[in-house]
mmCIF file of C-alpha atoms in Angstrom:
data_model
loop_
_atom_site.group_PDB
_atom_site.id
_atom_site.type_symbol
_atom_site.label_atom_id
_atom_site.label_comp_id
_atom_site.label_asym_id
_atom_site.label_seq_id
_atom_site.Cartn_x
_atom_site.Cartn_y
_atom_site.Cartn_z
ATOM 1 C CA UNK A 234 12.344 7.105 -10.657
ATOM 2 C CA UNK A 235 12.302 3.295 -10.756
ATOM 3 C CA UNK A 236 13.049 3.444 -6.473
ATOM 4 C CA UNK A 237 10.184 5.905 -5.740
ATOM 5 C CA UNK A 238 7.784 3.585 -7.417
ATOM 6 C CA UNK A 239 9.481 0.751 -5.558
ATOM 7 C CA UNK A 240 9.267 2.780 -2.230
ATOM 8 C CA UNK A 241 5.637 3.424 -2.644
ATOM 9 C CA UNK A 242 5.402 -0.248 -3.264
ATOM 10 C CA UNK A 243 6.771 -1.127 0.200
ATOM 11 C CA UNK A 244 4.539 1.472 2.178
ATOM 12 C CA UNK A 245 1.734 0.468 0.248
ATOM 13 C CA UNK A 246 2.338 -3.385 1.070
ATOM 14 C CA UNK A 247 3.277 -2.622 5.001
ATOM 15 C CA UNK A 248 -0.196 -0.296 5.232
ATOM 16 C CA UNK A 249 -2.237 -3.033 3.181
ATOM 17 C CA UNK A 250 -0.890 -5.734 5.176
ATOM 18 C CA UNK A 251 -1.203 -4.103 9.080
ATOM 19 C CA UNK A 252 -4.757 -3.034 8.032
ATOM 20 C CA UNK A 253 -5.031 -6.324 6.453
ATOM 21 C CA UNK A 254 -7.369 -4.614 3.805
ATOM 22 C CA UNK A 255 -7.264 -8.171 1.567
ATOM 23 C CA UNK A 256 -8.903 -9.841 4.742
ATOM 24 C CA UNK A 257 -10.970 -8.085 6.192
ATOM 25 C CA UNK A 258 -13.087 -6.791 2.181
ATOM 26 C CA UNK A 259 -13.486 -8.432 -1.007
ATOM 27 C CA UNK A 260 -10.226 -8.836 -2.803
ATOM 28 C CA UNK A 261 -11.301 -8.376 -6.435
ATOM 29 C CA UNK A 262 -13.310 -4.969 -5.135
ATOM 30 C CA UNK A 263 -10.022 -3.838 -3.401
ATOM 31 C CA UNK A 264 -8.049 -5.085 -6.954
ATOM 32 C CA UNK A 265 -10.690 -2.683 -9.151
ATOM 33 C CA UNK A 266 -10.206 0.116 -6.656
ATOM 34 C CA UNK A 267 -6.410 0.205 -6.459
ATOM 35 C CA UNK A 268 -6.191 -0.449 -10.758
ATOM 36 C CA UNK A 269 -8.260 2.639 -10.701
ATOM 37 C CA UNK A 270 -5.791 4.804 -8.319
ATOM 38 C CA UNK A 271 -2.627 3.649 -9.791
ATOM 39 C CA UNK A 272 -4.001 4.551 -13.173
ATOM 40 C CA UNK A 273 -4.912 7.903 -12.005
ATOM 41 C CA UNK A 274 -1.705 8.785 -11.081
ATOM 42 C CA UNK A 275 0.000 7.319 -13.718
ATOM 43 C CA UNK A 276 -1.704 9.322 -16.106
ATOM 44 C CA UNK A 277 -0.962 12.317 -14.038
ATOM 45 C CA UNK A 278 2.903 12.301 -15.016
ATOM 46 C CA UNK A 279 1.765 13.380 -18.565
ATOM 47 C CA UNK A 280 1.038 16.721 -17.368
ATOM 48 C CA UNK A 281 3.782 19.286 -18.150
ATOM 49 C CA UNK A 282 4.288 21.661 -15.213
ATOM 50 C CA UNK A 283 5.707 19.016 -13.088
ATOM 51 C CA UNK A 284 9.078 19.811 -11.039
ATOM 52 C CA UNK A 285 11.102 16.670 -9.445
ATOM 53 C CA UNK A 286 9.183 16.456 -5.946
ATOM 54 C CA UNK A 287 5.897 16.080 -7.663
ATOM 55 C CA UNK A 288 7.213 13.060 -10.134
ATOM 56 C CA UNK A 289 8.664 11.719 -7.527
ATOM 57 C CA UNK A 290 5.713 11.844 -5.658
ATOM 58 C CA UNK A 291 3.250 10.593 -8.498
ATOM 59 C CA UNK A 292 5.486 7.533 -8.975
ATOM 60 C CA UNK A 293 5.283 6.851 -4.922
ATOM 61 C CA UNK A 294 1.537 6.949 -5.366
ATOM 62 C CA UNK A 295 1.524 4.573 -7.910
ATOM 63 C CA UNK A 296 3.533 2.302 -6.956
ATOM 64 C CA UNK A 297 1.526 2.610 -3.107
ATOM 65 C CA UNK A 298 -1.640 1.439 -5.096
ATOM 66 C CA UNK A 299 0.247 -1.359 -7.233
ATOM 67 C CA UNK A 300 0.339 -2.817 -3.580
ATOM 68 C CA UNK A 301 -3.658 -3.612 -3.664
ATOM 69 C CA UNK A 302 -2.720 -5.362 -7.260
ATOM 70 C CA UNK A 303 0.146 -7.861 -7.293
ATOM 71 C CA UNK A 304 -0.063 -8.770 -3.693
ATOM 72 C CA UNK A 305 -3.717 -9.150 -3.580
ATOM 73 C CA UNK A 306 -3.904 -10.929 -7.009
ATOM 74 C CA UNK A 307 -1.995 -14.080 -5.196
ATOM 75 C CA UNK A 308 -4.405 -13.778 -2.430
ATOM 76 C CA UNK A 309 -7.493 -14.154 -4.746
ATOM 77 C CA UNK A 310 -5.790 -17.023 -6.633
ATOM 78 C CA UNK A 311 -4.842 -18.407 -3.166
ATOM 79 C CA UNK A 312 -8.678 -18.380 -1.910
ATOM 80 C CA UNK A 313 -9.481 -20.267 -5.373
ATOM 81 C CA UNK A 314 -6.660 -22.844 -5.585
ATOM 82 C CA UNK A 315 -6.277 -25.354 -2.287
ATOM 83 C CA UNK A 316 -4.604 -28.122 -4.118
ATOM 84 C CA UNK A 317 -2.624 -26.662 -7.437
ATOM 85 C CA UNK A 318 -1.846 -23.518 -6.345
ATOM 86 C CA UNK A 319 1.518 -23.415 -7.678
ATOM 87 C CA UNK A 320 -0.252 -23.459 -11.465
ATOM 88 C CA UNK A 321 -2.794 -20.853 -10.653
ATOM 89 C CA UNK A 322 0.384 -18.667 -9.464
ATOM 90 C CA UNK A 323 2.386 -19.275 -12.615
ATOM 91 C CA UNK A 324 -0.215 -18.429 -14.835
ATOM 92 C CA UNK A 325 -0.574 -15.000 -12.631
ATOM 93 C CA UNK A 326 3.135 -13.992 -12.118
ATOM 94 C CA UNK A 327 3.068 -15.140 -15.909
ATOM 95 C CA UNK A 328 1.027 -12.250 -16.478
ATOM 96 C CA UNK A 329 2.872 -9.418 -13.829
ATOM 97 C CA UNK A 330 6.625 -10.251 -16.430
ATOM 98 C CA UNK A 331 4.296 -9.505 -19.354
ATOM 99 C CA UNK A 332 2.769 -6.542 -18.144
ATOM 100 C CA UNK A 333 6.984 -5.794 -16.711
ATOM 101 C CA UNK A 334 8.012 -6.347 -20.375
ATOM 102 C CA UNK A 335 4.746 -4.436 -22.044
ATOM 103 C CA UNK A 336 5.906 -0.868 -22.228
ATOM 104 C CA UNK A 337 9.539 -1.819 -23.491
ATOM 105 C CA UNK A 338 7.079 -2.975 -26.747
ATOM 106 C CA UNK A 339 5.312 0.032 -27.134
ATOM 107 C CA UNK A 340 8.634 2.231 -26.810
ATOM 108 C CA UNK A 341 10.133 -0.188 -29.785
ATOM 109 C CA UNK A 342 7.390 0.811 -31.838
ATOM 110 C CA UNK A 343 9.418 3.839 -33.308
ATOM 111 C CA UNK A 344 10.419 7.715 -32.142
ATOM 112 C CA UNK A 345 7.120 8.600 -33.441
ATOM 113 C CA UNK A 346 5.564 7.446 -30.444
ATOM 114 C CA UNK A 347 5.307 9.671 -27.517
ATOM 115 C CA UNK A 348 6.291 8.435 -24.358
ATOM 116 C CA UNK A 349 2.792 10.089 -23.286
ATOM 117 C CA UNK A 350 1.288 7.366 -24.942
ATOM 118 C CA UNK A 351 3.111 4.447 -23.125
ATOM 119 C CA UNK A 352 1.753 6.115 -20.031
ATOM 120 C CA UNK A 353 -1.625 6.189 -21.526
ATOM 121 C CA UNK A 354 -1.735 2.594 -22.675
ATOM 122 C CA UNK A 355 -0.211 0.841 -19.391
ATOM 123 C CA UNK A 356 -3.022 3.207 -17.293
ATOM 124 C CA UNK A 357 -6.101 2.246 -19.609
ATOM 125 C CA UNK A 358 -5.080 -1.904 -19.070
ATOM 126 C CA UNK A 359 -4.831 -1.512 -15.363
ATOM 127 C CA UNK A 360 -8.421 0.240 -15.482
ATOM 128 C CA UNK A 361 -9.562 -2.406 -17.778
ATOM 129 C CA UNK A 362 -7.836 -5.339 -15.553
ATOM 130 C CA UNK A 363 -9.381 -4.070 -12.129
ATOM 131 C CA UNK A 364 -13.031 -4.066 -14.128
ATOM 132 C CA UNK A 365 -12.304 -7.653 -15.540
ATOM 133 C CA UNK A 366 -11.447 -8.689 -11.739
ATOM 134 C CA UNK A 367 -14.619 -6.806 -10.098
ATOM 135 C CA UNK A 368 -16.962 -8.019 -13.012
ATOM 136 C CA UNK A 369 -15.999 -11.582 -13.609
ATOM 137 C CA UNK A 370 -14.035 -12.731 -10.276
ATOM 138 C CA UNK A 371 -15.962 -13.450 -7.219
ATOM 139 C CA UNK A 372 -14.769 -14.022 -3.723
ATOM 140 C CA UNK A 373 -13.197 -17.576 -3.935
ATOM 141 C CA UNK A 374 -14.730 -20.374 -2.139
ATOM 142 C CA UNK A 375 -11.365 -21.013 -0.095
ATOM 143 C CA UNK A 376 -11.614 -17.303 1.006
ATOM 144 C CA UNK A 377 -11.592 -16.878 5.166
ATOM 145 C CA UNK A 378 -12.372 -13.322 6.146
ATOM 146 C CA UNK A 379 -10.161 -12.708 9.032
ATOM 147 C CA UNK A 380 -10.217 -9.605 11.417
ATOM 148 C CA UNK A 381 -8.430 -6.445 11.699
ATOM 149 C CA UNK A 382 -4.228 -7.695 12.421
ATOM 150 C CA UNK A 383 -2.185 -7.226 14.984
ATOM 151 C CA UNK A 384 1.345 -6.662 13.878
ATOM 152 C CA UNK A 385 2.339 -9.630 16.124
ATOM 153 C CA UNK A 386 0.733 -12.482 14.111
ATOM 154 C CA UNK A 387 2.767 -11.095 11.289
ATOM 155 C CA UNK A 388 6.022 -11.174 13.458
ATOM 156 C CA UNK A 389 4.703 -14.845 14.883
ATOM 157 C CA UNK A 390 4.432 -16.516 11.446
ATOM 158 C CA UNK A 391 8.282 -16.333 10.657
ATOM 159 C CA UNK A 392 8.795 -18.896 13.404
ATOM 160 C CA UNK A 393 7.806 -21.497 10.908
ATOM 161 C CA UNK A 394 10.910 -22.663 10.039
ATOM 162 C CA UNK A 395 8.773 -23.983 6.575
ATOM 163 C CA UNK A 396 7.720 -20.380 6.185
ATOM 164 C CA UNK A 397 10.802 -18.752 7.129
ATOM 165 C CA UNK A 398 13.180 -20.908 4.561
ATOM 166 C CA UNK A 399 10.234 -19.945 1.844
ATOM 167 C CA UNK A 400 10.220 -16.425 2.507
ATOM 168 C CA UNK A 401 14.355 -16.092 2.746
ATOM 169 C CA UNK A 402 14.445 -17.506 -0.620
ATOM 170 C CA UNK A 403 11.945 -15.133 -1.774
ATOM 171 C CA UNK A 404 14.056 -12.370 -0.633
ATOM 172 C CA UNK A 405 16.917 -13.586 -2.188
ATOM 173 C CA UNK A 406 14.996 -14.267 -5.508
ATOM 174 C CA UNK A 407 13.948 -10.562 -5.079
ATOM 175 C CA UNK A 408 17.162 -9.073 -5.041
ATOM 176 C CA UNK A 409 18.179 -10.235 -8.451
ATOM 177 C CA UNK A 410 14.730 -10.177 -10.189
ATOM 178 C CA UNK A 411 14.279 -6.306 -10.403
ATOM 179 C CA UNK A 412 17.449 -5.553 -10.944
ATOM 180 C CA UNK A 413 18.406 -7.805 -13.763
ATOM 181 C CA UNK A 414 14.798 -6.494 -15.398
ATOM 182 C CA UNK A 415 16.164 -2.316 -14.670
ATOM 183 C CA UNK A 416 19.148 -3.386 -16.216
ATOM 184 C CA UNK A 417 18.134 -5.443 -19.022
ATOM 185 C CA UNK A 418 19.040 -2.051 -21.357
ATOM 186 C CA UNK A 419 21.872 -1.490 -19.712
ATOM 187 C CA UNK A 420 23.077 -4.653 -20.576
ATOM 188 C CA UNK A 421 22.484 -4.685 -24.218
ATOM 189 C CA UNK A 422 24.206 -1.419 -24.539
ATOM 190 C CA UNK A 423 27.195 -2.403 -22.747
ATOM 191 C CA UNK A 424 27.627 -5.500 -25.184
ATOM 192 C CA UNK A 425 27.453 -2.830 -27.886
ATOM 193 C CA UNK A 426 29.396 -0.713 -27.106
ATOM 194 C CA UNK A 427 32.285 -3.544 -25.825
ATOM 195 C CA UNK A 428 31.584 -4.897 -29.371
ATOM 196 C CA UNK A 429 31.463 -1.915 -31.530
ATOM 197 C CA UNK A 430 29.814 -1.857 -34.265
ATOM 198 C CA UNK A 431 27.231 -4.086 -32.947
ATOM 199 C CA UNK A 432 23.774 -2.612 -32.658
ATOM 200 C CA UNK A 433 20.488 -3.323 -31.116
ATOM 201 C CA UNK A 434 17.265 -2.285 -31.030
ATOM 202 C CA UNK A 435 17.450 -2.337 -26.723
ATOM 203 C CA UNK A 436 13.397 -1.584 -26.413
ATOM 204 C CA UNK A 437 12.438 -4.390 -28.702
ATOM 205 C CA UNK A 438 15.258 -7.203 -27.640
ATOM 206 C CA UNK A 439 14.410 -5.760 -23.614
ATOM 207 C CA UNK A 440 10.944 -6.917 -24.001
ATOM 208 C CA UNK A 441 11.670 -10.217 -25.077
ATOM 209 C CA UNK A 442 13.921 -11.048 -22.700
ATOM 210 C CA UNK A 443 11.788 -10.450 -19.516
ATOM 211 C CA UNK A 444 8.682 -11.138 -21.620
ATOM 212 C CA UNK A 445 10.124 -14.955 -22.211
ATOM 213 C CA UNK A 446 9.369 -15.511 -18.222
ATOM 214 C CA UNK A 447 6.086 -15.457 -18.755
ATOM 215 C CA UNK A 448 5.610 -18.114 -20.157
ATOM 216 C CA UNK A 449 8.525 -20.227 -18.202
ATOM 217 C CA UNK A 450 6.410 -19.039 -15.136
ATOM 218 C CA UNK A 451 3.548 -20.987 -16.285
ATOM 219 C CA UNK A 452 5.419 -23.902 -17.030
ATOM 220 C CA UNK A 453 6.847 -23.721 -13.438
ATOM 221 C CA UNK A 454 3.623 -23.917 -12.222
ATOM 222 C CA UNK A 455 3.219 -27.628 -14.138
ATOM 223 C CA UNK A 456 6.579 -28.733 -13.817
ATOM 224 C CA UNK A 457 6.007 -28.221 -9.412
ATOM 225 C CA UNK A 458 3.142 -30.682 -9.904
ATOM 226 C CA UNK A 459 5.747 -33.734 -10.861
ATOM 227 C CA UNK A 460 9.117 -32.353 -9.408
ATOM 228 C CA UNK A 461 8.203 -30.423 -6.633
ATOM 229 C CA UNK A 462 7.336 -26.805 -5.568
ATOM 230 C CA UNK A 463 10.329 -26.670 -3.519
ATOM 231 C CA UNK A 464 13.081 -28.319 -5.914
ATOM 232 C CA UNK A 465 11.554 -26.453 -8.773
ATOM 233 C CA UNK A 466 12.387 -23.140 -7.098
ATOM 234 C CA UNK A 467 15.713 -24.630 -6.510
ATOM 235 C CA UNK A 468 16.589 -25.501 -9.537
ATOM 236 C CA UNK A 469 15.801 -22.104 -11.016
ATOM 237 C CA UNK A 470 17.631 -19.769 -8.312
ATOM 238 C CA UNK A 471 20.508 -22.243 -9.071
ATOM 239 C CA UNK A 472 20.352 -21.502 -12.650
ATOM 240 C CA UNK A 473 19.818 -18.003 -12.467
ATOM 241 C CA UNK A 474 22.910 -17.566 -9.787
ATOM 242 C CA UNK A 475 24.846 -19.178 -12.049
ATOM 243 C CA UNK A 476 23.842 -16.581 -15.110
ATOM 244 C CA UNK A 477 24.903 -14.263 -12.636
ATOM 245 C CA UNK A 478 28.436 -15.385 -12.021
ATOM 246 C CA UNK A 479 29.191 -16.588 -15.764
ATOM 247 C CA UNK A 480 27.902 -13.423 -17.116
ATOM 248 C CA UNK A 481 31.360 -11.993 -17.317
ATOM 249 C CA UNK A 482 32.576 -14.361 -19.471
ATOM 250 C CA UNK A 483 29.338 -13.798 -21.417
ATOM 251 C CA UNK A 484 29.997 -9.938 -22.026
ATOM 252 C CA UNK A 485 33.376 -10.887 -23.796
ATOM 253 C CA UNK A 486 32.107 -13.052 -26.084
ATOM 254 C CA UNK A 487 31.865 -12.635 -29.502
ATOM 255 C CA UNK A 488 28.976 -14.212 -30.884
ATOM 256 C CA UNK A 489 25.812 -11.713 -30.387
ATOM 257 C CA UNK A 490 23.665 -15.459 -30.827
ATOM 258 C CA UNK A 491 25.312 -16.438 -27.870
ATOM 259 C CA UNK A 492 25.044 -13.142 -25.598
ATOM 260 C CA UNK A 493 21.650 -12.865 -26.666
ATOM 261 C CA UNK A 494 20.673 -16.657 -26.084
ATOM 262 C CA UNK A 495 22.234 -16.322 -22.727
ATOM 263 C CA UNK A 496 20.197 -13.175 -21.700
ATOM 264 C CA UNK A 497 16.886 -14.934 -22.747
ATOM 265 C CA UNK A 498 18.205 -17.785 -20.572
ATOM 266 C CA UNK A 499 18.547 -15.580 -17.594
ATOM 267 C CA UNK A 500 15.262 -14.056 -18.656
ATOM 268 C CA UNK A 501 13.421 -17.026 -18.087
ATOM 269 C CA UNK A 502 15.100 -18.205 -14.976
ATOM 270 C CA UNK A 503 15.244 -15.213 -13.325
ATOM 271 C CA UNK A 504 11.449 -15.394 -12.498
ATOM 272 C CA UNK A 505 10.286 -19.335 -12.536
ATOM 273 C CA UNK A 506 10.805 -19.497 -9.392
ATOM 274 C CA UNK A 507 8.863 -16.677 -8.047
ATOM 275 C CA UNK A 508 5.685 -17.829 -8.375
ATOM 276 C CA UNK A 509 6.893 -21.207 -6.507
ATOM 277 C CA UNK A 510 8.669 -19.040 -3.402
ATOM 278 C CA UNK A 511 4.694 -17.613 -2.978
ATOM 279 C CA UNK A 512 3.183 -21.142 -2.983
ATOM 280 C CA UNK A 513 5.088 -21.921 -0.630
ATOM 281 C CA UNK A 514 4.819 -19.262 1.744
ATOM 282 C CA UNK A 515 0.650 -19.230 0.896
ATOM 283 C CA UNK A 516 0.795 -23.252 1.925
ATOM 284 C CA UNK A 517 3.016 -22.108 5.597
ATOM 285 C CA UNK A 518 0.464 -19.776 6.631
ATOM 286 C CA UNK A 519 -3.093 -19.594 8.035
ATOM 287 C CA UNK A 520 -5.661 -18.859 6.001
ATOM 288 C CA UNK A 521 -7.519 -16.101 8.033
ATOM 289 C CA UNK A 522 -3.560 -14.042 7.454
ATOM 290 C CA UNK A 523 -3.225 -15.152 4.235
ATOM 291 C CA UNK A 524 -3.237 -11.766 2.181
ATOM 292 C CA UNK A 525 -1.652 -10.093 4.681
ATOM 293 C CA UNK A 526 0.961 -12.174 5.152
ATOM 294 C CA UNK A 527 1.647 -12.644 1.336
ATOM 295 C CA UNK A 528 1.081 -8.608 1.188
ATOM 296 C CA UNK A 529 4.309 -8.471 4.059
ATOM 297 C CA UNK A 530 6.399 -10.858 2.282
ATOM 298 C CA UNK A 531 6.080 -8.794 -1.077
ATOM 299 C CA UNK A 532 6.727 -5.602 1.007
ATOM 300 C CA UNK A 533 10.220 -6.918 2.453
ATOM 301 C CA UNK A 534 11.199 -8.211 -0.919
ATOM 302 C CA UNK A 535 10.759 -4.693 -2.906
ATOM 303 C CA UNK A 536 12.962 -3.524 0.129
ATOM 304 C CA UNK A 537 15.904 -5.649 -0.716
ATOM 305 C CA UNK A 538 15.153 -4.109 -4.475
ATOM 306 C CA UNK A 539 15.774 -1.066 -3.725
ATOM 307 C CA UNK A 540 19.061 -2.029 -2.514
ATOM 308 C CA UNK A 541 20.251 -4.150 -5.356
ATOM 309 C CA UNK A 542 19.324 -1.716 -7.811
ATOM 310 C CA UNK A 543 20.975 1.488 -5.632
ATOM 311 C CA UNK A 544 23.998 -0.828 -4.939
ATOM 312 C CA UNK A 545 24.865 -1.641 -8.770
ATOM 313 C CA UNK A 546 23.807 2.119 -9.375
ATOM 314 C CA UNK A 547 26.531 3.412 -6.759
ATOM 315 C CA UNK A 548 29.380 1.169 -8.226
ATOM 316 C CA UNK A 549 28.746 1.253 -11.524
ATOM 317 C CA UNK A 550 31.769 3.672 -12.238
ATOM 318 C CA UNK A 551 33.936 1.778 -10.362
ATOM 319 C CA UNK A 552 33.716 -1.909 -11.622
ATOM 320 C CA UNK A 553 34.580 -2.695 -15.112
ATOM 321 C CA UNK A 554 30.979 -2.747 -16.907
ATOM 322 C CA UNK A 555 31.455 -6.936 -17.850
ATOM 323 C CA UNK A 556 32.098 -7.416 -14.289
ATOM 324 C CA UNK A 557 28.696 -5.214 -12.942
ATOM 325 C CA UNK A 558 26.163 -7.991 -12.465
ATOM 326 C CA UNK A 559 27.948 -10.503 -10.362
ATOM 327 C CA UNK A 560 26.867 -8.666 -7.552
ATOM 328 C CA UNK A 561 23.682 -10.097 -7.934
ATOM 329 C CA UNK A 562 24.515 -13.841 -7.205
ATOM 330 C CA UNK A 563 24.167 -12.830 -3.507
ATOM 331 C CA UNK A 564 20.396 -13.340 -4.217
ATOM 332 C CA UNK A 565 20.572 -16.688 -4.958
ATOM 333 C CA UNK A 566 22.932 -18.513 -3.026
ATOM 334 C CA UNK A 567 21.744 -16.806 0.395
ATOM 335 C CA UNK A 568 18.202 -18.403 -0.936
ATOM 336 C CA UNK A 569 19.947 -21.470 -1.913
ATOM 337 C CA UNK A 570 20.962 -21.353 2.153
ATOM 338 C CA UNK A 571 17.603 -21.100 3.492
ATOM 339 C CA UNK A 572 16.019 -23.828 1.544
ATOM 340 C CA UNK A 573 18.752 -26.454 2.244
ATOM 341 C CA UNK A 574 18.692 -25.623 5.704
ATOM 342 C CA UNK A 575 15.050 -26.680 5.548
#
């Protein structure tokens, strides 16, 4: 369920971005119309008659329309932001891990809240967000209206070694991120159960793990100002990797302070640096490709989450449960590789 929503990302993205919809019309009009769609078929899961192949489909179709969102909320903070971009971003991607994190909340809430009701909740705030965004947010003044695409300026652009390095490290940011936010509950179990009789309430602790990078993403965004975009981002793939290679060790320990203080650790550096791998791929571009560019990069990096998540789903019965998430340092240090090649 979590891959169809991820596929329908990716075609959503690759259409978006070869139409180059976020050029060519007003951003915050395509951001209202897409809330709208995604909402629409969101909703539509709630009804009861619904075999496999049509909740499959429903969670392509939102996920396809989460495309005009995400991707084309950088691109309107990119036409607003020349200098300071980076904060702009954090304070966005802030907002994508809290809206990740939200339904986890309203699940902790208790059993006697239907999971109809989650649905219902996340599809009135993406209504309400794409009004806010075609009510209050104008074009930006930075904003270059650039003509219809042709697939080869999109091919062209990853000759920029400065682009190329960016984007590689988004990639490899990408294919821990969304796995390490699937398996958040997964995680907490599996320290339960290893540590019987340890218990957790997994919805509530779930949120505030990947809820903590919200904030850290906004700090990000501050901290690139003094330190750097670029060593920022380092720093924080570094630290995550490492979360993933320790985390072993972490599963065996004892202390559920520790193992929880660890996953809030991860939580936060797991995501700082994504908002810095799309400054820098925003500053390596032209202006009249922005969106679509950004739009392509995003498209790519769901890709590679699709295969992280399938990957630790196929082996899962055949690793010892501790050992599961090391996997995921592959992310990281093939980023790591890019940027200090640049």
């Amino acid at each position: 369920m979590t891959s169809a929503v991820q596929f329908g990302f990716i075609g959503g993205t690759l259409i978006f971005a070869l139409l180059a919809i976020s050029d060519r019309y007003s951003p915050s009009k395509v951001f209202f119309i897409c809330g709208v769609l995604a909402a629409a078929f969101n909703t539509g899961v709630i009804w009861h008659g619904h075999g496999l192949f049509t909740l499959l489909a429903l969670r392509f179709l939102t996920g396809f329309f989460l495309a005009g969102i995400y991707p084309v909320g950088m691109k309107i903070a990119a036409d607003y932001f020349d200098q300071g971009l980076g904060k702009s971003l954090g304070f966005l991607v802030g907002a994508l891990v809290i809206g990740t994190a939200f339904p986890h909340l309203l699940k902790s809430l208790g059993e006697t809240l239907s999971w109809t009701y989650v649905l219902l909740a996340t599809s009135s705030l993406s209504v309400g967000g794409g009004l806010l965004m075609m009510v209050l947010v104008a074009d930006g003044p930075f904003r270059k209206p650039g003509p219809q695409l042709k697939p080869s300026a999109l091919v062209g652009v990853f000759s920029n070694h400065k682009f190329r390095s960016a984007a590689i490290g988004y990639f490899g940011h990408m294919w821990e991120l969304y796995a390490f936010w699937a398996f958040v509950p997964l995680m907490l179990k599996t320290y339960a159960d290893l540590h019987s009789p340890t218990q957790f309430n997994v919805a509530l602790l779930s949120f505030v793990i990947i809820a903590m990078g919200g904030p850290a993403c906004v700090l990000a965004g501050y901290v690139s100002k003094g330190v750097g975009v670029k060593r920022t981002a380092a720093i924080a793939l570094s630290a995550s990797g490492f979360c993933c290679l320790v985390s072993p060790f972490i599963f065996e320990t004892n202390s559920e302070v520790l193992f929880i203080g660890f996953l809030l650790f991860w939580g936060i550096m797991v995501v700082a640096d994504s908002l810095l791998f799309s400054t820098l791929v925003a500053q390596n571009t032209i202006p009249e490709i922005k969106g679509s560019v950004l739009t392509i990069v995003n498209c790519i990096g769901f890709s590679v989450t699709i295969v992280s998540i399938q990957l630790i789903t196929a082996i899962q019965s055949h690793v010892i449960p501790s050992g599961l998430f090391v996997i995921l340092a592959i992310g990281p240090m093939g980023g790591l590789l890019a940027l200090r090649r640049d």
